[in-house]
């Protein structure tokens, strides 16, 4: 029999990849969410002639994501959790012996570098969009603008664009039958005139390809092999002979016919 001291002095060669269960939630997130867009989102916030940042922005934001996803509100505690949790290390691309970013570095970036920017909201929106596209978000959400052109005196003198609400109204449902009470969420900055349509692009995945329809002066339909890749124009509604442009329709939305491998496109007139 070996003594405990002999066991403690033995060495084992392991791979962190083998230590994270195949069905771990972070593996699913890593498979479907492409976080590389973060580098482009924050590049303008770093001085390009000062070398590499003290902490990789991708690691920084993925670490912050872990904190929100698992309810770890303290940055000090988040640092400790990443130090001992193999799945967290794997998700961040850290090896077993790699140094975990210090909580003070995370705090400084959040409170100083990113304080007066919308970068956190922009990154959150992109992650949610990717999650929705991959059907990772459960339940259904109905969103509407909190605007009434008529009750605010119409369009004269462009007042409709500067006197509206900064909020959207949200209803939630898990079965499309029973809906929650409406709640208001402020989404537009204080200096904005009002919050218009939530999004004028809809994206779906079908047959291994991504398709999107956007209100961009036209209703333009495009396709791409990758969500963050190059998009190629398929057509516009006007070029299909429908005489529909951004002047008379907006808010495109794809929908799938029940029981059929066929999709339709709704627009708001």
Short mmCIF file of C-alpha atoms in Angstrom, two decimals:
data_model
loop_
_atom_site.label_atom_id
_atom_site.label_comp_id
_atom_site.label_asym_id
_atom_site.label_seq_id
_atom_site.Cartn_x
_atom_site.Cartn_y
_atom_site.Cartn_z
CA UNK A 1 0.00 0.00 0.00
CA UNK A 2 1.18 3.51 -0.81
CA UNK A 3 1.12 6.20 1.83
CA UNK A 4 -0.89 9.40 1.37
CA UNK A 5 2.40 11.25 0.94
CA UNK A 6 3.31 9.05 -2.03
CA UNK A 7 -0.09 9.74 -3.62
CA UNK A 8 0.33 13.48 -3.23
CA UNK A 9 3.70 13.36 -4.97
CA UNK A 10 2.45 11.39 -7.99
CA UNK A 11 1.77 13.14 -11.30
CA UNK A 12 -1.04 12.60 -13.77
CA UNK A 13 -1.27 13.96 -17.30
CA UNK A 14 -4.81 15.12 -18.00
CA UNK A 15 -6.54 17.27 -20.58
CA UNK A 16 -9.00 19.91 -19.43
CA UNK A 17 -11.03 19.02 -22.53
CA UNK A 18 -11.60 15.52 -21.11
CA UNK A 19 -12.67 16.83 -17.71
CA UNK A 20 -15.68 18.86 -18.88
CA UNK A 21 -18.80 16.67 -19.38
CA UNK A 22 -20.07 16.43 -22.95
CA UNK A 23 -23.53 17.62 -21.87
CA UNK A 24 -22.33 20.60 -19.84
CA UNK A 25 -24.33 23.76 -20.56
CA UNK A 26 -21.18 25.73 -21.35
CA UNK A 27 -20.38 23.28 -24.14
CA UNK A 28 -23.77 24.01 -25.69
CA UNK A 29 -23.23 27.74 -25.38
CA UNK A 30 -19.74 27.46 -26.88
CA UNK A 31 -21.12 25.43 -29.78
CA UNK A 32 -23.81 27.89 -30.82
CA UNK A 33 -22.65 31.33 -29.66
CA UNK A 34 -19.80 32.86 -31.62
CA UNK A 35 -18.15 35.29 -29.18
CA UNK A 36 -15.45 36.45 -31.60
CA UNK A 37 -17.58 39.46 -32.57
CA UNK A 38 -16.57 41.01 -29.23
CA UNK A 39 -13.09 41.91 -30.49
CA UNK A 40 -14.56 44.12 -33.20
CA UNK A 41 -17.11 45.67 -30.81
CA UNK A 42 -14.44 46.90 -28.38
CA UNK A 43 -11.47 47.58 -30.67
CA UNK A 44 -12.13 51.33 -30.76
CA UNK A 45 -11.95 51.47 -26.96
CA UNK A 46 -8.31 50.33 -26.85
CA UNK A 47 -5.25 52.32 -27.92
CA UNK A 48 -3.86 50.51 -30.97
CA UNK A 49 -0.23 51.58 -30.34
CA UNK A 50 0.05 50.32 -26.75
CA UNK A 51 0.53 46.64 -27.53
CA UNK A 52 -1.77 43.88 -26.33
CA UNK A 53 -4.32 44.67 -23.57
CA UNK A 54 -3.47 43.43 -20.06
CA UNK A 55 -6.44 41.08 -20.37
CA UNK A 56 -7.82 39.69 -23.61
CA UNK A 57 -11.18 41.48 -24.17
CA UNK A 58 -12.72 38.17 -25.25
CA UNK A 59 -11.71 36.53 -21.96
CA UNK A 60 -12.85 39.60 -20.02
CA UNK A 61 -16.37 39.64 -21.45
CA UNK A 62 -16.78 35.87 -21.36
CA UNK A 63 -15.81 35.99 -17.70
CA UNK A 64 -18.39 38.71 -17.06
CA UNK A 65 -20.89 36.57 -18.99
CA UNK A 66 -20.18 33.67 -16.60
CA UNK A 67 -20.88 35.94 -13.67
CA UNK A 68 -24.30 36.95 -14.97
CA UNK A 69 -25.19 33.49 -16.27
CA UNK A 70 -24.46 31.76 -12.97
CA UNK A 71 -25.51 34.60 -10.68
CA UNK A 72 -22.02 35.41 -9.37
CA UNK A 73 -22.41 39.11 -8.58
CA UNK A 74 -19.09 39.67 -6.82
CA UNK A 75 -16.10 40.08 -9.15
CA UNK A 76 -13.81 38.86 -6.37
CA UNK A 77 -15.94 35.71 -6.01
CA UNK A 78 -16.03 35.30 -9.79
CA UNK A 79 -12.22 35.21 -9.85
CA UNK A 80 -12.23 32.50 -7.15
CA UNK A 81 -14.85 30.43 -8.97
CA UNK A 82 -12.90 30.48 -12.23
CA UNK A 83 -9.74 29.44 -10.38
CA UNK A 84 -11.33 26.20 -9.17
CA UNK A 85 -14.04 25.41 -11.76
CA UNK A 86 -12.68 23.39 -14.69
CA UNK A 87 -15.69 24.08 -16.90
CA UNK A 88 -15.24 27.83 -16.43
CA UNK A 89 -11.54 27.56 -17.31
CA UNK A 90 -12.36 25.52 -20.42
CA UNK A 91 -15.01 28.04 -21.52
CA UNK A 92 -12.52 30.90 -21.18
CA UNK A 93 -9.78 29.01 -23.03
CA UNK A 94 -7.59 28.85 -19.92
CA UNK A 95 -5.41 25.85 -19.13
CA UNK A 96 -5.10 24.23 -15.72
CA UNK A 97 -2.08 26.36 -14.83
CA UNK A 98 -3.02 29.60 -16.62
CA UNK A 99 -3.42 32.65 -14.42
CA UNK A 100 -7.01 33.80 -13.92
CA UNK A 101 -7.65 37.51 -14.61
CA UNK A 102 -7.63 39.52 -11.40
CA UNK A 103 -10.97 40.85 -10.15
CA UNK A 104 -9.54 44.37 -9.88
CA UNK A 105 -8.77 44.35 -13.61
CA UNK A 106 -12.34 43.35 -14.39
CA UNK A 107 -13.68 46.06 -12.09
CA UNK A 108 -11.43 48.76 -13.57
CA UNK A 109 -12.48 47.96 -17.14
CA UNK A 110 -16.16 47.92 -16.21
CA UNK A 111 -16.07 51.14 -14.17
CA UNK A 112 -13.60 53.11 -16.28
CA UNK A 113 -12.95 51.95 -19.84
CA UNK A 114 -16.55 50.93 -20.61
CA UNK A 115 -18.39 53.29 -18.22
CA UNK A 116 -19.84 55.75 -20.73
CA UNK A 117 -20.31 53.30 -23.60
CA UNK A 118 -23.13 51.01 -24.71
CA UNK A 119 -20.73 48.11 -25.23
CA UNK A 120 -22.30 45.86 -22.58
CA UNK A 121 -25.77 46.35 -24.06
CA UNK A 122 -24.45 45.85 -27.60
CA UNK A 123 -22.72 42.58 -26.67
CA UNK A 124 -25.74 41.36 -24.70
CA UNK A 125 -28.03 42.10 -27.65
CA UNK A 126 -25.78 40.16 -30.03
CA UNK A 127 -25.60 37.13 -27.71
CA UNK A 128 -29.38 37.11 -27.31
CA UNK A 129 -29.84 37.42 -31.08
CA UNK A 130 -27.58 34.43 -31.69
CA UNK A 131 -29.35 32.43 -28.97
CA UNK A 132 -32.75 33.17 -30.51
CA UNK A 133 -31.49 32.22 -33.96
CA UNK A 134 -30.33 28.84 -32.65
CA UNK A 135 -33.62 28.29 -30.78
CA UNK A 136 -31.79 28.34 -27.44
CA UNK A 137 -34.20 30.78 -25.79
CA UNK A 138 -37.30 29.20 -24.33
CA UNK A 139 -40.77 30.73 -24.29
CA UNK A 140 -42.09 33.48 -26.52
CA UNK A 141 -41.91 37.25 -26.22
CA UNK A 142 -44.18 39.82 -27.84
CA UNK A 143 -42.74 43.33 -28.03
CA UNK A 144 -44.35 46.60 -29.06
CA UNK A 145 -43.32 50.23 -29.14
CA UNK A 146 -44.94 52.57 -26.62
CA UNK A 147 -45.86 55.15 -29.27
CA UNK A 148 -49.00 56.78 -30.58
CA UNK A 149 -48.51 59.24 -33.43
CA UNK A 150 -52.19 60.22 -33.38
CA UNK A 151 -52.33 61.07 -29.67
CA UNK A 152 -49.17 63.15 -29.94
CA UNK A 153 -50.53 65.41 -32.67
CA UNK A 154 -49.50 63.62 -35.84
CA UNK A 155 -46.36 64.08 -37.90
CA UNK A 156 -46.25 67.88 -38.25
CA UNK A 157 -42.90 69.57 -37.63
CA UNK A 158 -41.32 66.13 -37.04
CA UNK A 159 -42.54 66.20 -33.43
CA UNK A 160 -43.44 62.51 -33.63
CA UNK A 161 -39.75 61.67 -33.84
CA UNK A 162 -38.66 63.60 -30.76
CA UNK A 163 -41.50 63.47 -28.22
CA UNK A 164 -42.13 59.75 -27.85
CA UNK A 165 -41.52 57.13 -25.17
CA UNK A 166 -38.07 55.66 -24.52
CA UNK A 167 -39.60 52.29 -23.63
CA UNK A 168 -40.97 49.17 -25.24
CA UNK A 169 -43.81 47.01 -23.94
CA UNK A 170 -43.22 43.29 -23.40
CA UNK A 171 -45.59 40.35 -22.97
CA UNK A 172 -44.27 36.84 -22.23
CA UNK A 173 -45.74 33.37 -22.78
CA UNK A 174 -44.60 29.75 -22.62
CA UNK A 175 -47.44 28.34 -24.73
CA UNK A 176 -48.60 31.23 -26.99
CA UNK A 177 -52.01 31.01 -25.25
CA UNK A 178 -51.49 32.45 -21.80
CA UNK A 179 -49.65 35.77 -21.68
CA UNK A 180 -48.18 37.79 -18.84
CA UNK A 181 -49.28 41.28 -17.94
CA UNK A 182 -47.48 43.89 -20.07
CA UNK A 183 -44.39 45.50 -18.63
CA UNK A 184 -42.41 48.49 -19.84
CA UNK A 185 -38.65 48.36 -20.37
CA UNK A 186 -36.67 51.50 -21.14
CA UNK A 187 -34.32 50.77 -24.04
CA UNK A 188 -33.54 54.13 -25.67
CA UNK A 189 -30.96 56.55 -24.23
CA UNK A 190 -32.15 59.81 -22.66
CA UNK A 191 -30.93 61.88 -25.59
CA UNK A 192 -33.00 59.87 -28.09
CA UNK A 193 -36.27 61.24 -29.40
CA UNK A 194 -38.08 57.95 -28.84
CA UNK A 195 -37.76 54.18 -29.23
CA UNK A 196 -38.97 53.03 -32.64
CA UNK A 197 -39.33 49.44 -33.88
CA UNK A 198 -37.36 46.91 -31.83
CA UNK A 199 -35.53 45.43 -34.80
CA UNK A 200 -36.03 45.62 -38.54
CA UNK A 201 -34.15 42.41 -39.31
CA UNK A 202 -35.37 38.84 -38.83
CA UNK A 203 -33.05 35.81 -39.08
CA UNK A 204 -33.81 32.10 -39.37
CA UNK A 205 -31.75 28.98 -40.04
CA UNK A 206 -33.03 26.41 -42.53
CA UNK A 207 -31.29 23.67 -44.47
CA UNK A 208 -27.88 24.53 -43.05
CA UNK A 209 -28.09 28.17 -44.20
CA UNK A 210 -28.99 31.42 -42.47
CA UNK A 211 -31.55 33.73 -44.05
CA UNK A 212 -32.42 37.26 -43.05
CA UNK A 213 -34.88 39.90 -44.19
CA UNK A 214 -34.17 43.54 -43.37
CA UNK A 215 -36.05 46.81 -43.63
CA UNK A 216 -33.30 48.95 -45.15
CA UNK A 217 -35.15 51.18 -47.59
CA UNK A 218 -36.21 47.96 -49.26
CA UNK A 219 -37.22 44.66 -47.74
CA UNK A 220 -33.99 42.87 -48.62
CA UNK A 221 -33.61 39.08 -48.32
CA UNK A 222 -30.10 37.67 -47.87
CA UNK A 223 -28.37 34.37 -47.08
CA UNK A 224 -25.13 33.31 -45.40
CA UNK A 225 -23.38 30.10 -44.39
CA UNK A 226 -22.34 31.68 -41.08
CA UNK A 227 -24.22 34.03 -38.79
CA UNK A 228 -21.19 36.31 -38.53
CA UNK A 229 -20.03 35.65 -42.10
CA UNK A 230 -20.61 37.37 -45.43
CA UNK A 231 -24.24 37.87 -46.45
CA UNK A 232 -25.31 37.68 -50.10
CA UNK A 233 -28.42 39.37 -51.44
CA UNK A 234 -31.06 36.97 -52.78
CA UNK A 235 -33.73 39.48 -53.69
CA UNK A 236 -35.92 42.36 -52.55
CA UNK A 237 -39.71 42.35 -52.41
CA UNK A 238 -39.77 45.07 -55.05
CA UNK A 239 -37.64 43.03 -57.47
CA UNK A 240 -40.13 40.17 -57.07
CA UNK A 241 -42.73 42.43 -58.64
CA UNK A 242 -44.65 43.04 -55.42
CA UNK A 243 -44.27 46.84 -55.53
CA UNK A 244 -43.34 46.82 -51.86
CA UNK A 245 -40.46 48.94 -50.58
CA UNK A 246 -39.41 50.54 -47.32
CA UNK A 247 -41.72 53.43 -48.19
CA UNK A 248 -44.85 51.37 -47.54
CA UNK A 249 -43.83 48.30 -45.50
CA UNK A 250 -41.48 47.52 -42.61
CA UNK A 251 -40.89 45.03 -39.80
CA UNK A 252 -40.23 41.82 -41.81
CA UNK A 253 -40.75 38.54 -39.95
CA UNK A 254 -40.17 34.97 -41.18
CA UNK A 255 -42.61 32.25 -40.13
CA UNK A 256 -42.76 28.49 -40.73
CA UNK A 257 -45.92 26.77 -41.96
CA UNK A 258 -47.17 24.13 -39.53
CA UNK A 259 -46.27 20.61 -40.65
CA UNK A 260 -44.43 21.82 -43.76
CA UNK A 261 -40.85 22.59 -44.69
CA UNK A 262 -41.98 25.92 -46.06
CA UNK A 263 -41.40 29.46 -44.83
CA UNK A 264 -43.30 32.68 -45.33
CA UNK A 265 -42.47 36.35 -44.80
CA UNK A 266 -44.77 38.84 -43.07
CA UNK A 267 -44.34 42.60 -43.39
CA UNK A 268 -46.09 45.45 -41.61
CA UNK A 269 -47.89 47.95 -43.86
#
